[in-house]
Tab-separated table of C-alpha atoms and ligand atoms in Angstrom:
chain	number	residue	atom	x	y	z
L	749	MET	CA	-1.809	-21.322	13.740
L	750	THR	CA	-5.095	-21.269	11.676
L	751	LEU	CA	-8.624	-19.974	12.117
L	752	ALA	CA	-10.846	-22.243	10.759
L	753	PRO	CA	-13.493	-19.645	9.033
L	754	ASP	CA	-17.070	-20.349	10.653
L	755	THR	CA	-19.003	-21.185	7.624
L	756	ALA	CA	-22.484	-21.862	10.213
L	757	GLN	CA	-21.951	-18.015	10.913
L	758	ASP	CA	-21.405	-16.661	6.968
L	759	PRO	CA	-21.521	-18.776	4.175
L	760	GLU	CA	-18.833	-16.385	2.800
L	761	ALA	CA	-16.249	-17.679	5.188
L	762	GLY	CA	-15.551	-20.923	3.027
L	763	ARG	CA	-14.264	-18.776	0.723
L	764	TRP	CA	-11.397	-18.275	2.946
L	765	HIS	CA	-8.913	-20.303	4.220
L	766	TYR	CA	-7.453	-17.760	6.896
L	767	CYS	CA	-9.306	-14.958	8.593
L	768	PRO	CA	-8.392	-12.902	11.599
L	769	PRO	CA	-11.377	-12.841	14.018
L	770	SER	CA	-14.233	-10.014	12.918
L	771	PRO	CA	-14.677	-6.978	13.936
L	772	LEU	CA	-11.543	-5.840	12.388
L	773	GLY	CA	-9.412	-3.411	14.481
L	774	LEU	CA	-8.711	0.206	13.393
L	775	ASN	CA	-6.280	2.882	14.776
L	776	PRO	CA	-8.093	3.380	18.281
L	777	LEU	CA	-6.619	7.039	18.304
L	778	PHE	CA	-10.086	7.880	16.663
L	779	SER	CA	-12.370	5.892	19.120
L	780	TRP	CA	-14.326	7.891	21.542
L	781	PRO	CA	-13.973	7.792	24.451
L	782	PRO	CA	-10.721	7.643	23.971
L	783	ARG	CA	-8.237	4.477	24.832
L	784	PRO	CA	-4.831	5.657	25.602
L	785	ARG	CA	-3.634	1.915	26.482
L	786	ALA	CA	-4.887	0.714	22.942
L	787	VAL	CA	-3.395	3.365	21.150
L	788	LEU	CA	-0.018	3.050	22.578
L	789	ASP	CA	-0.329	-0.650	21.656
L	790	TRP	CA	-0.989	0.530	18.200
L	791	TYR	CA	1.734	2.178	17.831
L	792	SER	CA	3.726	0.215	19.301
L	793	GLY	CA	2.620	-2.733	17.351
L	794	ALA	CA	3.361	-0.973	14.087
L	795	TRP	CA	6.739	0.976	15.167
L	796	LEU	CA	8.573	-1.082	17.718
L	797	GLN	CA	8.375	-4.840	15.546
L	798	VAL	CA	9.003	-5.513	12.070
L	799	THR	CA	6.306	-4.097	10.025
L	800	ALA	CA	5.496	-2.465	6.619
L	801	LEU	CA	5.943	0.535	8.645
L	802	THR	CA	9.661	-0.506	10.091
L	803	VAL	CA	11.119	-2.093	6.753
L	804	CYS	CA	9.977	0.851	4.816
L	805	PHE	CA	11.623	3.223	7.088
L	806	ALA	CA	14.869	0.888	7.011
L	807	ILE	CA	15.265	0.735	3.566
L	808	ALA	CA	14.750	4.707	3.092
L	809	VAL	CA	17.829	5.636	5.976
L	810	LEU	CA	19.439	2.613	3.787
L	811	ALA	CA	18.821	4.229	0.190
L	812	TYR	CA	19.206	7.894	1.523
L	813	VAL	CA	22.818	7.134	2.892
L	814	VAL	CA	23.965	4.639	0.081
L	815	ALA	CA	22.025	5.585	-3.067
L	816	LEU	CA	20.510	9.169	-2.677
L	817	PRO	CA	22.931	11.870	-4.641
L	818	PRO	CA	23.977	14.648	-2.345
L	819	LEU	CA	20.755	17.409	-2.920
L	820	GLU	CA	23.184	19.927	-4.468
L	821	GLN	CA	24.120	17.767	-7.341
L	822	MET	CA	20.351	17.517	-8.068
L	823	ALA	CA	19.853	21.323	-9.007
L	824	THR	CA	20.631	20.669	-12.311
L	825	VAL	CA	18.808	17.898	-14.265
L	826	ARG	CA	21.114	15.422	-15.649
L	827	PRO	CA	20.225	11.393	-16.536
L	828	GLY	CA	23.085	10.325	-14.327
L	829	TRP	CA	20.974	11.130	-10.669
L	830	ILE	CA	17.891	10.549	-12.369
L	831	ILE	CA	18.939	6.862	-13.237
L	832	ARG	CA	20.300	6.826	-9.441
L	833	VAL	CA	17.166	7.749	-8.073
L	834	TRP	CA	15.197	4.996	-10.234
L	835	LEU	CA	17.453	2.204	-9.494
L	836	MET	CA	16.871	3.682	-5.884
L	837	ASN	CA	13.161	2.446	-6.092
L	838	LEU	CA	13.582	-0.323	-8.932
L	839	VAL	CA	15.906	-2.418	-6.732
L	840	PRO	CA	14.355	-2.374	-3.099
L	841	GLN	CA	11.105	-3.317	-5.193
L	842	ILE	CA	12.903	-6.198	-6.980
L	843	ILE	CA	14.215	-7.868	-3.724
L	844	VAL	CA	11.143	-7.075	-1.229
L	845	ALA	CA	8.453	-8.220	-3.673
L	846	GLY	CA	10.638	-10.927	-5.398
L	847	GLY	CA	11.997	-12.225	-1.994
L	848	LEU	CA	8.113	-12.476	-0.385
L	849	HIS	CA	7.117	-14.231	-3.863
L	850	TRP	CA	10.080	-16.896	-3.574
L	851	TRP	CA	9.612	-17.551	0.004
L	852	LEU	CA	5.564	-17.681	0.150
L	853	TYR	CA	4.306	-19.104	-3.433
L	854	GLN	CA	7.910	-20.881	-4.966
L	855	ARG	CA	9.444	-22.168	-1.770
L	856	LYS	CA	6.267	-22.361	-0.088
L	857	GLY	CA	8.370	-21.825	3.336
L	858	GLN	CA	5.271	-21.548	5.539
L	859	GLY	CA	2.948	-23.358	3.831
L	860	MET	CA	-0.407	-22.224	3.661
L	861	GLN	CA	-0.192	-20.830	7.395
L	862	THR	CA	-2.138	-17.314	7.830
L	863	LYS	CA	-2.683	-17.505	3.791
L	864	PHE	CA	-6.119	-15.858	3.615
L	865	ASP	CA	-7.163	-16.806	-0.136
L	866	PRO	CA	-6.759	-20.930	-0.268
L	867	ARG	CA	-5.782	-20.390	-4.166
L	868	ASN	CA	-2.821	-20.216	-6.169
L	869	LEU	CA	-1.805	-17.233	-8.010
L	870	ALA	CA	-3.221	-17.357	-11.849
L	871	ARG	CA	-1.596	-18.980	-15.074
L	872	ASP	CA	-2.737	-18.990	-18.336
L	873	ASN	CA	-5.653	-16.564	-17.750
L	874	GLY	CA	-6.515	-14.215	-20.432
L	875	ILE	CA	-7.367	-11.631	-17.954
L	876	PHE	CA	-3.481	-10.594	-17.244
L	877	THR	CA	-1.286	-9.081	-19.716
L	878	PHE	CA	1.154	-11.805	-21.064
L	879	ARG	CA	-1.722	-14.484	-19.959
L	880	ASN	CA	0.035	-14.924	-16.071
L	881	GLN	CA	-0.550	-13.178	-13.451
L	882	VAL	CA	2.918	-12.666	-11.512
L	883	TRP	CA	4.472	-11.138	-14.956
L	884	ASP	CA	1.427	-8.991	-15.474
L	885	ASN	CA	1.744	-7.589	-12.140
L	886	MET	CA	5.587	-7.340	-12.565
L	887	TRP	CA	5.160	-5.267	-15.663
L	888	TRP	CA	2.939	-2.924	-14.099
L	889	THR	CA	4.905	-2.653	-11.024
L	890	LEU	CA	8.221	-2.247	-12.481
L	891	GLY	CA	7.194	-0.516	-15.986
L	892	SER	CA	4.791	1.546	-15.065
L	893	ALA	CA	4.735	2.335	-11.077
L	894	ILE	CA	8.498	2.836	-10.570
L	895	THR	CA	8.667	4.753	-13.783
L	896	VAL	CA	5.673	7.421	-12.644
L	897	ALA	CA	7.329	7.491	-8.932
L	898	THR	CA	11.231	7.817	-10.313
L	899	VAL	CA	9.317	11.079	-12.221
L	900	TYR	CA	7.498	12.483	-9.616
L	901	GLN	CA	10.630	12.082	-6.783
L	902	SER	CA	12.728	13.461	-9.555
L	903	VAL	CA	10.811	16.613	-9.637
L	904	ILE	CA	10.663	17.124	-6.114
L	905	LEU	CA	14.183	16.503	-5.409
L	906	TRP	CA	15.476	19.024	-8.284
L	907	VAL	CA	12.959	21.708	-6.670
L	908	MET	CA	13.943	21.061	-3.423
L	909	ALA	CA	17.943	20.969	-4.772
L	910	ASN	CA	17.415	24.585	-6.012
L	911	GLY	CA	15.905	26.205	-2.683
L	912	TRP	CA	12.300	26.834	-4.410
L	913	VAL	CA	10.956	25.182	-1.421
L	914	PRO	CA	11.936	25.140	2.201
L	915	VAL	CA	13.922	22.302	3.459
L	916	VAL	CA	14.148	21.007	6.677
L	917	SER	CA	16.879	19.298	8.671
L	918	PHE	CA	16.709	16.836	11.993
L	919	ALA	CA	19.905	19.253	13.212
L	920	LYS	CA	17.823	22.618	13.216
L	921	HIS	CA	13.947	20.835	13.101
L	922	PRO	CA	14.726	17.812	15.260
L	923	VAL	CA	10.539	18.062	16.750
L	924	TRP	CA	9.319	18.538	13.233
L	925	PHE	CA	11.609	16.376	11.502
L	926	VAL	CA	10.109	13.641	13.651
L	927	ALA	CA	6.170	14.512	14.311
L	928	TRP	CA	6.578	14.807	10.092
L	929	MET	CA	8.031	11.460	9.827
L	930	ALA	CA	5.431	10.271	12.190
L	931	LEU	CA	2.468	11.892	10.189
L	932	ILE	CA	3.568	10.669	6.739
L	933	PRO	CA	1.383	7.589	6.959
L	934	MET	CA	-1.628	9.546	8.086
L	935	TRP	CA	-1.228	11.886	5.238
L	936	SER	CA	-0.960	8.630	2.693
L	937	GLY	CA	-3.689	7.068	4.197
L	938	LEU	CA	-6.318	10.265	3.553
L	939	HIS	CA	-4.689	10.945	0.147
L	940	PHE	CA	-5.262	7.158	-0.674
L	941	TYR	CA	-8.694	7.184	0.201
L	942	TRP	CA	-10.085	10.011	-1.604
L	943	VAL	CA	-8.220	9.076	-5.062
L	944	HIS	CA	-9.157	5.619	-4.372
L	945	ARG	CA	-12.661	6.264	-4.463
L	946	LEU	CA	-12.623	8.477	-7.374
L	947	GLU	CA	-10.895	5.166	-9.078
L	948	HIS	CA	-14.194	3.314	-7.950
L	949	GLN	CA	-16.399	5.898	-9.972
L	950	PRO	CA	-17.484	3.971	-12.769
L	951	PHE	CA	-16.721	5.954	-15.423
L	952	LEU	CA	-13.204	5.247	-14.124
L	953	TYR	CA	-13.053	2.057	-13.107
L	954	PRO	CA	-12.972	0.114	-15.902
L	955	HIS	CA	-10.387	2.077	-18.035
L	956	VAL	CA	-7.643	2.370	-15.039
L	957	HIS	CA	-8.155	0.595	-11.627
L	958	ALA	CA	-9.429	-2.386	-13.074
L	959	VAL	CA	-6.532	-3.501	-14.063
L	960	HIS	CA	-4.971	-3.470	-10.480
L	961	HIS	CA	-8.285	-5.431	-9.345
L	962	ARG	CA	-8.013	-8.212	-11.694
L	963	ASN	CA	-6.454	-9.519	-8.864
L	964	VAL	CA	-8.755	-10.920	-6.718
L	965	ASN	CA	-6.666	-13.603	-4.980
L	966	VAL	CA	-3.329	-10.830	-4.366
L	967	GLY	CA	0.469	-11.571	-3.946
L	968	PRO	CA	3.559	-9.735	-3.080
L	969	TRP	CA	4.012	-8.365	-7.138
L	970	SER	CA	0.179	-7.189	-6.928
L	971	GLY	CA	0.925	-4.257	-4.517
L	972	ILE	CA	1.494	-1.426	-6.891
L	973	SER	CA	0.341	-3.328	-10.064
L	974	ASN	CA	-1.505	-0.446	-11.486
L	975	HIS	CA	-2.231	0.991	-14.614
L	976	TRP	CA	-0.472	4.045	-16.026
L	977	PHE	CA	-3.215	6.763	-15.678
L	978	GLU	CA	-4.039	5.291	-11.925
L	979	ASN	CA	0.051	5.580	-11.118
L	980	MET	CA	-0.344	9.295	-12.482
L	981	MET	CA	-3.018	9.412	-9.761
L	982	TYR	CA	-1.583	7.596	-6.611
L	983	PHE	CA	1.573	9.122	-6.729
L	984	THR	CA	0.303	12.752	-6.949
L	985	THR	CA	0.700	12.378	-2.693
L	986	TYR	CA	4.500	13.031	-3.120
L	987	PHE	CA	3.872	16.436	-3.887
L	988	ILE	CA	2.470	17.448	-0.351
L	989	HIS	CA	6.417	17.475	0.127
L	990	LEU	CA	6.437	20.836	-1.734
L	991	ILE	CA	3.868	22.161	0.402
L	992	ILE	CA	4.595	21.157	4.073
L	993	PRO	CA	8.481	21.742	4.420
L	994	SER	CA	10.406	18.264	4.445
L	995	HIS	CA	13.715	17.098	4.231
L	996	PRO	CA	14.853	14.503	1.356
L	997	LEU	CA	14.407	11.391	4.110
L	998	HIS	CA	10.841	12.507	4.555
L	999	LEU	CA	10.257	11.969	0.777
L	1000	LEU	CA	11.734	8.704	0.834
L	1001	PHE	CA	10.320	7.324	3.788
L	1002	HIS	CA	7.096	8.354	2.082
L	1003	ALA	CA	8.036	6.509	-1.036
L	1004	PHE	CA	9.016	3.012	0.062
L	1005	PHE	CA	5.803	3.240	2.544
L	1006	GLN	CA	3.876	4.220	-1.171
L	1007	GLN	CA	5.695	1.491	-2.857
L	1008	VAL	CA	7.031	-1.490	-0.533
L	1009	SER	CA	4.277	-1.345	1.935
L	1010	PRO	CA	1.699	-2.219	-0.461
L	1011	VAL	CA	3.941	-5.489	-1.362
L	1012	LEU	CA	3.742	-6.510	2.035
L	1013	SER	CA	0.086	-5.546	2.449
L	1014	HIS	CA	-1.090	-7.875	-0.973
L	1015	SER	CA	1.241	-10.553	0.022
L	1016	GLY	CA	-2.039	-12.699	0.954
L	1017	PHE	CA	-0.361	-14.035	4.097
L	1018	GLU	CA	-1.289	-12.015	7.329
L	1019	LYS	CA	2.118	-13.443	8.719
L	1020	LEU	CA	5.523	-14.297	8.161
L	1021	ILE	CA	6.696	-17.212	9.426
L	1022	ALA	CA	9.645	-19.288	9.310
L	1023	ASN	CA	10.404	-22.076	11.550
L	1024	ASP	CA	7.039	-21.830	13.030
L	1025	THR	CA	8.145	-18.280	14.404
L	1026	GLN	CA	6.603	-14.904	13.466
L	1027	ILE	CA	9.157	-12.697	11.545
L	1028	ALA	CA	7.099	-10.076	10.576
L	1029	LYS	CA	3.305	-8.472	10.266
L	1030	SER	CA	2.390	-8.972	6.288
L	1031	GLY	CA	-0.658	-8.991	4.706
L	1032	ASP	CA	-3.700	-7.092	5.699
L	1033	PHE	CA	-7.294	-8.446	5.797
L	1034	PHE	CA	-8.643	-4.788	5.861
L	1035	HIS	CA	-7.679	-4.464	1.727
L	1036	GLN	CA	-7.812	-8.478	1.031
L	1037	LEU	CA	-11.472	-7.513	1.747
L	1038	HIS	CA	-11.249	-4.915	-0.815
L	1039	HIS	CA	-10.039	-6.914	-3.552
L	1040	ARG	CA	-12.498	-9.425	-2.767
L	1041	TYR	CA	-15.752	-7.244	-2.560
L	1042	PHE	CA	-14.508	-3.654	-4.242
L	1043	GLU	CA	-16.829	-1.238	-3.030
L	1044	CYS	CA	-15.342	-1.163	0.951
L	1045	ASN	CA	-12.312	-0.729	2.800
L	1046	TYR	CA	-10.820	1.900	0.278
L	1047	GLY	CA	-8.741	3.687	2.616
L	1048	THR	CA	-6.155	1.984	5.347
L	1049	SER	CA	-6.969	1.032	9.174
L	1050	GLU	CA	-4.879	4.421	9.802
L	1051	ILE	CA	-7.412	6.459	9.369
L	1052	PRO	CA	-10.572	5.571	9.848
L	1053	PHE	CA	-12.632	7.090	6.514
L	1054	ASP	CA	-14.316	3.972	5.749
L	1055	THR	CA	-16.112	4.130	9.541
L	1056	TRP	CA	-17.249	7.926	8.912
L	1057	PHE	CA	-18.848	7.486	5.004
L	1058	GLY	CA	-20.113	4.018	5.602
L	1059	THR	CA	-17.914	1.809	3.635
L	1060	PHE	CA	-16.177	0.128	6.252
L	1061	HIS	CA	-16.296	-4.004	5.981
L	1062	ASP	CA	-15.349	-5.542	9.326
L	1063	GLY	CA	-15.397	-8.897	7.931
L	1064	SER	CA	-18.793	-9.922	8.958
L	1065	ALA	CA	-21.102	-11.633	7.021
L	1066	GLU	CA	-23.430	-8.283	7.730
L	1067	ALA	CA	-20.796	-6.249	5.898
L	1068	THR	CA	-20.704	-8.347	2.924
L	1069	LYS	CA	-24.405	-7.969	2.402
L	1070	ARG	CA	-24.470	-4.046	2.787
L	1071	THR	CA	-21.140	-3.751	0.434
L	1072	ARG	CA	-23.003	-5.829	-2.148
L	1073	ALA	CA	-25.978	-3.591	-2.019
L	1074	PHE	CA	-24.017	-0.415	-2.020
L	1075	LYS	CA	-22.322	-1.978	-5.566
L	1076	LYS	CA	-25.292	-2.623	-6.805
L	1077	GLN	CA	-26.832	0.881	-5.945
L	1078	MET	CA	-23.224	2.805	-7.578
L	1079	TYR	CA	-24.272	0.595	-10.666
L	1080	THR	CA	-27.861	1.448	-11.003
L	1081	ARG	CA	-27.088	4.870	-10.906
K	990	ZN	ZN1	-9.628	-0.468	-5.347
K	991	ZN	ZN1	-4.870	-3.003	-3.991
């Protein structure tokens, strides 16, 4: 079912084909007074359904079992295991982004149901590398992002394999193992907010982050379609595993959460639907608003930094006005 945007209330709403009701929800863990029931619903909605979190966790377990070499083998730098780590990153990215792109944009499997932006992805447009949005996004994802992610992960695995940092196991530290896994999305959100705000500074934005923001109307391949320098900053999030005691599975879950979940959140559709049944939650209107209005929603809905620092766009006309004023102020400083 499509929610018709209300243009009488907000003239901007006519630019959306579909949008969820405003104000957008954020993690109620941080609301005051406490709302335990809402917190339970938030976490069960994220972990007990097919969502970015559960898909990424499943890929991490599968990759750990079938692809990641034993830690001992990675103590010496050798091309063989590094190529395996690269393939372990490359293959799920191609399957998830390619699969979603095929279903949503080529086969048009669910038509326009829950599609935020009414437009098609761009072709023959000089803004994009190869003049084509999808090819541009594929190049920056598979060429740049996966390469940088593989280098960083290989360094961390090599350090872990040599015993230079503590490596935990489920058998010996079950509580920490589970707790750290659950906290990784929060760490990711915290790191992302600050790196992302830095990338939006006028001295850096046009040279680096503008590559990601070529995509106002996003698609699955836009998720980690980033400039080299942005990837070098964005993936530093993984180095937390050299500070906080981790297991390689923590790194893998973190990796797929960082690499594959943006594929879903940039899919451009709020839900995946087949035969009129919802298969999974996918798109993220919170971040879709960031791609439309730029200077808002730098973080994720997991930790409400945007609320705390006055950059939250809740989908309302008032928030659009505020965001535009903030952008003007940023560029006239
Ligand atoms: Zn941005
Ligand atoms: Zn984005």
